[in-house]
XYZ file of N, CA and C in Angstrom:
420
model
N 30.669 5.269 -25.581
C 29.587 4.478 -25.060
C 28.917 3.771 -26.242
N 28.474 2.793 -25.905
C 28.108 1.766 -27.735
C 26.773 1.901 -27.171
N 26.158 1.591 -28.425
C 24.104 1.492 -28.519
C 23.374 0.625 -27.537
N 24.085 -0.495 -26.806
C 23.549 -1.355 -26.257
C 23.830 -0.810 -24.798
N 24.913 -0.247 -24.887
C 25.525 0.309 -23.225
C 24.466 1.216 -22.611
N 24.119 2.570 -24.165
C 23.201 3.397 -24.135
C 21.672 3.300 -23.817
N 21.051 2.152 -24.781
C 19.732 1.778 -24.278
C 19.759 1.262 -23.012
N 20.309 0.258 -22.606
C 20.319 -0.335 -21.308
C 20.485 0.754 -20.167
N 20.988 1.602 -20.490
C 21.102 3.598 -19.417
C 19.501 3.788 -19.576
N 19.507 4.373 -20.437
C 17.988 4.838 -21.041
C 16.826 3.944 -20.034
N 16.927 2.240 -20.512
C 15.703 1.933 -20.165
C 15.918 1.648 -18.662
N 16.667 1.496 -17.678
C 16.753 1.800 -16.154
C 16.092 2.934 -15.829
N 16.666 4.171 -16.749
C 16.348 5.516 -16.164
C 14.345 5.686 -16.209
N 14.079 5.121 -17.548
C 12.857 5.457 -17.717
C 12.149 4.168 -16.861
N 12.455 2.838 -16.001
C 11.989 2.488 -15.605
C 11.663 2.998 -14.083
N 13.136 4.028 -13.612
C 12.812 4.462 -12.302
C 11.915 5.780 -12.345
N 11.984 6.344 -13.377
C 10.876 7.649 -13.929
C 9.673 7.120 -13.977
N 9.272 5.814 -13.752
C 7.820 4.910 -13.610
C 7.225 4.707 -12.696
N 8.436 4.431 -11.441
C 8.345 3.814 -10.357
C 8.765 4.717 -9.230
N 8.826 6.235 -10.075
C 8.960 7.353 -9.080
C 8.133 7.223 -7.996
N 6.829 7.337 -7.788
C 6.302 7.161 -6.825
C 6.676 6.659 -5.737
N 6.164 5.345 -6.281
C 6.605 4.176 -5.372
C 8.040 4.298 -4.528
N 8.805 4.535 -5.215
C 10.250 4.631 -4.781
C 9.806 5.580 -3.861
N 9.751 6.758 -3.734
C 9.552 8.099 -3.035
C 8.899 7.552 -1.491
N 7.985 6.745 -2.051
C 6.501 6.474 -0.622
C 7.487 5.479 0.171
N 8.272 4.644 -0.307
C 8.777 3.296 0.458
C 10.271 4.232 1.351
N 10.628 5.549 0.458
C 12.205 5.983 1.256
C 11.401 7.171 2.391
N 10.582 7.258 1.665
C 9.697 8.241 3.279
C 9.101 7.141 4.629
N 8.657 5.890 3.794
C 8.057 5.025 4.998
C 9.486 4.732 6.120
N 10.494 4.688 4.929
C 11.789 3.731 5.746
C 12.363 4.623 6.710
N 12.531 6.081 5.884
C 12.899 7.270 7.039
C 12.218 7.610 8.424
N 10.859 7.367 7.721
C 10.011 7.765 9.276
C 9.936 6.158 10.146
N 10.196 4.512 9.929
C 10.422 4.149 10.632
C 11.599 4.365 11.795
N 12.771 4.893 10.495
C 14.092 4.713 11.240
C 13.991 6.204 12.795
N 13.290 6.793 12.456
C 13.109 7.699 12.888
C 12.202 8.143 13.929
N 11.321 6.909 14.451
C 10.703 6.251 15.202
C 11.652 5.355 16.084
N 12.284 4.728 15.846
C 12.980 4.024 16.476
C 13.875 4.118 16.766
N 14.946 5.373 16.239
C 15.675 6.442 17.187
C 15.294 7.317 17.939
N 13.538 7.621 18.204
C 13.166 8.162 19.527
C 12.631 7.544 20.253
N 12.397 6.477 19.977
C 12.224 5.080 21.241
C 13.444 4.959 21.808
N 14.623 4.752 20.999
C 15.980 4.325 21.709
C 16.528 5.602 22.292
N 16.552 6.232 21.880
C 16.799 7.731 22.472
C 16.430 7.868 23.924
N 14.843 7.811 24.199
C 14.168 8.294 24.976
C 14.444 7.674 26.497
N 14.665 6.622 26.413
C 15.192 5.605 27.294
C 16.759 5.335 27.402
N 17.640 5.874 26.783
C 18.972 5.825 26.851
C 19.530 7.034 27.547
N 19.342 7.309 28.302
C 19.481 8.358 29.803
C 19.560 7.490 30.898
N 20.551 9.042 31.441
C 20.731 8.146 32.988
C 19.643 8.263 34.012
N 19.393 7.579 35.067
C 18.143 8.258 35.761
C 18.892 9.612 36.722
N 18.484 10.031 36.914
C 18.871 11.361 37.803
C 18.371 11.630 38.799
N 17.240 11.010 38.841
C 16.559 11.424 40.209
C 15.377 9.758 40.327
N 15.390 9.641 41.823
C 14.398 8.489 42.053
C 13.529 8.803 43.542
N 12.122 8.232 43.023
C 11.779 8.492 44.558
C 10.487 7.475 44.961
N 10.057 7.375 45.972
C 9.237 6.204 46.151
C 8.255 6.633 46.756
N 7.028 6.567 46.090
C 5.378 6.831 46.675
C 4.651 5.097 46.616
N 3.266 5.666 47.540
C 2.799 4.581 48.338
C 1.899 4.725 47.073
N 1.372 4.086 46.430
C -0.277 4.178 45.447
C -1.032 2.823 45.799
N -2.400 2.475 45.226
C -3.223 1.953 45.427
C -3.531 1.544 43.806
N -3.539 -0.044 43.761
C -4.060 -0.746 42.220
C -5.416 -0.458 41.942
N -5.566 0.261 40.736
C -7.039 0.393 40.348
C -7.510 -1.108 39.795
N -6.283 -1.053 38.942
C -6.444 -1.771 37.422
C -5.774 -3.427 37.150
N -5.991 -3.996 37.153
C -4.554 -4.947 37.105
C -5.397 -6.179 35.219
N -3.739 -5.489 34.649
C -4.069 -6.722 33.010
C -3.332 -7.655 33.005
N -3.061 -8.728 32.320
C -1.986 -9.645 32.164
C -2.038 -9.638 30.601
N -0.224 -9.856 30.777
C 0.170 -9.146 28.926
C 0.630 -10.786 29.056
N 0.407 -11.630 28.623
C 1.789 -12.442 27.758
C 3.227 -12.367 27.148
N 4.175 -12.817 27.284
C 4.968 -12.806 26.904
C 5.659 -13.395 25.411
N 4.786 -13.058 24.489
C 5.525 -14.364 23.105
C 6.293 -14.278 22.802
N 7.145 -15.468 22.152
C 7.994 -15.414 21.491
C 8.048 -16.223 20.184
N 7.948 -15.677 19.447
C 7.912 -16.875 17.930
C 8.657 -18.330 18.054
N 7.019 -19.020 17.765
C 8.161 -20.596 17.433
C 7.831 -21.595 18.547
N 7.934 -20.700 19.660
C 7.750 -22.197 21.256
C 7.029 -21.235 22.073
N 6.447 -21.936 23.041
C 5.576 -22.069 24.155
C 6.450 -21.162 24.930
N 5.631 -20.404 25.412
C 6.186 -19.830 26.848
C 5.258 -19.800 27.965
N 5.608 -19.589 29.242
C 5.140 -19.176 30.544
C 5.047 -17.524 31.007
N 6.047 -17.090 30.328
C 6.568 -15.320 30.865
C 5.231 -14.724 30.757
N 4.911 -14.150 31.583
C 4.004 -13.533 31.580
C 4.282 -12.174 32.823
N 3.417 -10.858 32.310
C 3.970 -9.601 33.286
C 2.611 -8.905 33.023
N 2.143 -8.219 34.170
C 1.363 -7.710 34.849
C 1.229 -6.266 34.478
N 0.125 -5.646 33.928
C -0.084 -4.296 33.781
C -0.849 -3.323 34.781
N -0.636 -2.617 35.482
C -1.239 -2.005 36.608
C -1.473 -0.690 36.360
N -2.949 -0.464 36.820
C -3.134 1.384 36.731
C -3.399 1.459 37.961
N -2.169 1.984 38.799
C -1.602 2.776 40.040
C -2.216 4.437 40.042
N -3.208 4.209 41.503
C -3.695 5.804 41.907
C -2.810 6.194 42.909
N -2.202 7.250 42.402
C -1.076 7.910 43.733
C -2.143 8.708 44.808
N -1.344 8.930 45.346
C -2.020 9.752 46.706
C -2.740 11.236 46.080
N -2.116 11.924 45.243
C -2.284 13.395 45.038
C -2.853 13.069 43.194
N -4.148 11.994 43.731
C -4.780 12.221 42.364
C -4.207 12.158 40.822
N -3.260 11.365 40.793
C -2.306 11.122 39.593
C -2.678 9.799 39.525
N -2.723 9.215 38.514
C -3.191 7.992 37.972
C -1.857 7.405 37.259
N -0.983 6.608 37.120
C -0.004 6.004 36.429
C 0.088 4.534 35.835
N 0.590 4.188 34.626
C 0.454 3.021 34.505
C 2.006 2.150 34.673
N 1.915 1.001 35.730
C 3.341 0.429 35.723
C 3.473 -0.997 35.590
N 4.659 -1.621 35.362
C 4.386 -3.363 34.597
C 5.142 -3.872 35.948
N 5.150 -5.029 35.883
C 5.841 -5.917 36.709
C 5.925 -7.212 36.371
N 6.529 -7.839 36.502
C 6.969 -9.377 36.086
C 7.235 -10.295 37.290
N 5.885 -10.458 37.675
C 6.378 -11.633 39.195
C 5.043 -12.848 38.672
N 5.375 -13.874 39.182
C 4.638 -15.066 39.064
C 2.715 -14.985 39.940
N 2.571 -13.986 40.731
C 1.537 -13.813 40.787
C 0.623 -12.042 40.913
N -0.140 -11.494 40.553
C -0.510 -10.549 40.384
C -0.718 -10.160 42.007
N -0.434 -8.604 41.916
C -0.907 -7.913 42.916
C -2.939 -7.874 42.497
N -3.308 -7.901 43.694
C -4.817 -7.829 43.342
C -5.238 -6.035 43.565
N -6.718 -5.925 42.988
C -6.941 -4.727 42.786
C -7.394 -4.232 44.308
N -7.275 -3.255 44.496
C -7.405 -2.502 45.792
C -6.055 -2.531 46.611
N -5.179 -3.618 46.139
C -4.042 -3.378 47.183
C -3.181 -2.211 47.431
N -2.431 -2.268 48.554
C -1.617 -1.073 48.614
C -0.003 -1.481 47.790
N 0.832 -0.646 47.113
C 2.063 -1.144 46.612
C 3.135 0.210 46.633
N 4.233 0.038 46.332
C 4.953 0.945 46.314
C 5.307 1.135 45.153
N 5.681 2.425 44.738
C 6.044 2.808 43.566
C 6.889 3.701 43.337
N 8.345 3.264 42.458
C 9.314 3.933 42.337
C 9.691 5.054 41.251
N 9.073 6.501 41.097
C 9.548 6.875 40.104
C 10.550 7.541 39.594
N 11.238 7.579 38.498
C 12.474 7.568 38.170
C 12.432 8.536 37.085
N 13.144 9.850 37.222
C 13.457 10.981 36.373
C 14.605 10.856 35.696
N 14.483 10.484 34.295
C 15.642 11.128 33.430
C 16.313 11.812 33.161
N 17.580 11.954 32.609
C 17.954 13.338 32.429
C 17.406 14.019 31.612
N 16.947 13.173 30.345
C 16.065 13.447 29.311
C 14.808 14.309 29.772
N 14.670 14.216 30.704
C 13.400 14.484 31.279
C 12.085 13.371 31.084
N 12.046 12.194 30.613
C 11.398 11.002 30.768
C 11.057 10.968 32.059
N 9.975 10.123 32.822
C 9.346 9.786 34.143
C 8.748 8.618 33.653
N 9.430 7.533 34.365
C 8.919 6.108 34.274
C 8.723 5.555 35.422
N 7.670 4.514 35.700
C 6.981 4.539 37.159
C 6.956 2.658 37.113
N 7.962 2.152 38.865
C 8.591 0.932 38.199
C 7.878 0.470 40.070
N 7.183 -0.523 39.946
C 6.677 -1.296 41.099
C 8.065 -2.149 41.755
N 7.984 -1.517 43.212
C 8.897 -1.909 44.327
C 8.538 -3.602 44.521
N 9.498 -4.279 44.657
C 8.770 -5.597 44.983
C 8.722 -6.015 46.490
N 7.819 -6.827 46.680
C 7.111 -6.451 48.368
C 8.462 -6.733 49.439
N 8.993 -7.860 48.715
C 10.037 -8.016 49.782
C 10.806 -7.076 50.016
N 11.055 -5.773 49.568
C 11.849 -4.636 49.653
C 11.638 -3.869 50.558
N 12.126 -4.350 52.063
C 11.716 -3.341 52.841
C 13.029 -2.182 53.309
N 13.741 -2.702 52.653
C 15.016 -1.209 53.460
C 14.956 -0.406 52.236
N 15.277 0.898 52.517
C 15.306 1.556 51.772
C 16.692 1.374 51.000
N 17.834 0.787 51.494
C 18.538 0.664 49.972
C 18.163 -0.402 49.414
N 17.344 -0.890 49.239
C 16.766 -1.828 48.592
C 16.534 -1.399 47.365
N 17.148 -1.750 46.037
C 17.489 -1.018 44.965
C 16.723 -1.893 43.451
N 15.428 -1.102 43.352
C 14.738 -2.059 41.976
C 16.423 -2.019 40.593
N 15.743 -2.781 39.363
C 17.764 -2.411 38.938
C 16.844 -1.084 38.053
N 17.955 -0.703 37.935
C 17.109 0.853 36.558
C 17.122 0.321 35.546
N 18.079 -1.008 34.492
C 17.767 -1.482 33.447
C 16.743 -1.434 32.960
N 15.585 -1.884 34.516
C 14.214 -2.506 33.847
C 13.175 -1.582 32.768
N 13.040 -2.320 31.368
C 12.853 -1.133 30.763
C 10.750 -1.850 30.865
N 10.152 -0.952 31.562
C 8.620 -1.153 30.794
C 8.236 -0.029 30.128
């Protein structure tokens, strides 16, 4: 190994012996993102296993926007805090061009994971037969 090969070893090493810290804080931030966002994807990557449909009543109704960087949009989807019958309060989204208003009556589909997840997905009104099938994709 020649003198120049050697220092140039040396002064890397003692520059990452500087920047220990730093290095340390940014591979813990990156781990615990990645690691966040394999239990988001996780959590929702189940099959549903079980589905069933209760009647609730809108307490709440928000409107989220839809952005997208760069251009104008229209998309817009509906946030609802749904009172079930047996005193359970739930929150569910929907994406239709006009809001359910508050006090109305709506249906509500909830959907058991295998994971054991429970996600609660608004029937849309025109759905009156029962195989009338919301899709399960829909992720809110």
């Amino acid at each position: 190994m020649t003198a120049s090969l050697r220092n140039r070893f040396h002064f890397r090493i003692a520059l990452l012996r500087a920047h220990a810290r730093e290095w340390t804080i940014g591979a813990a931030l990156l781990a615990g993102s990645v690691g966040i966002l394999l239990f988001l994807m996780l959590r929702f990557d189940s099959p549903v296993v079980k589905s069933e449909r209760v009647e609730g009543t809108i307490v709440s109704v928000a409107m989220i926007p839809q952005k997208s960087y760069g251009e104008p949009t229209s998309a817009i989807s509906y946030q609802y805090i749904v009172s079930l019958g047996d005193n359970e309060t739930v929150v569910a989204a929907d994406q239709i061009s006009r809001p359910h208003p508050a006090g109305s009556s709506v249906k509500i589909e909830r959907r058991t994971r295998a994971n054991g997840t429970v996600t609660f997905h608004i029937v849309p009104s025109d759905c009156v037969a029962p195989e009338c099938v919301v899709p399960f994709n829909q992720q809110f």
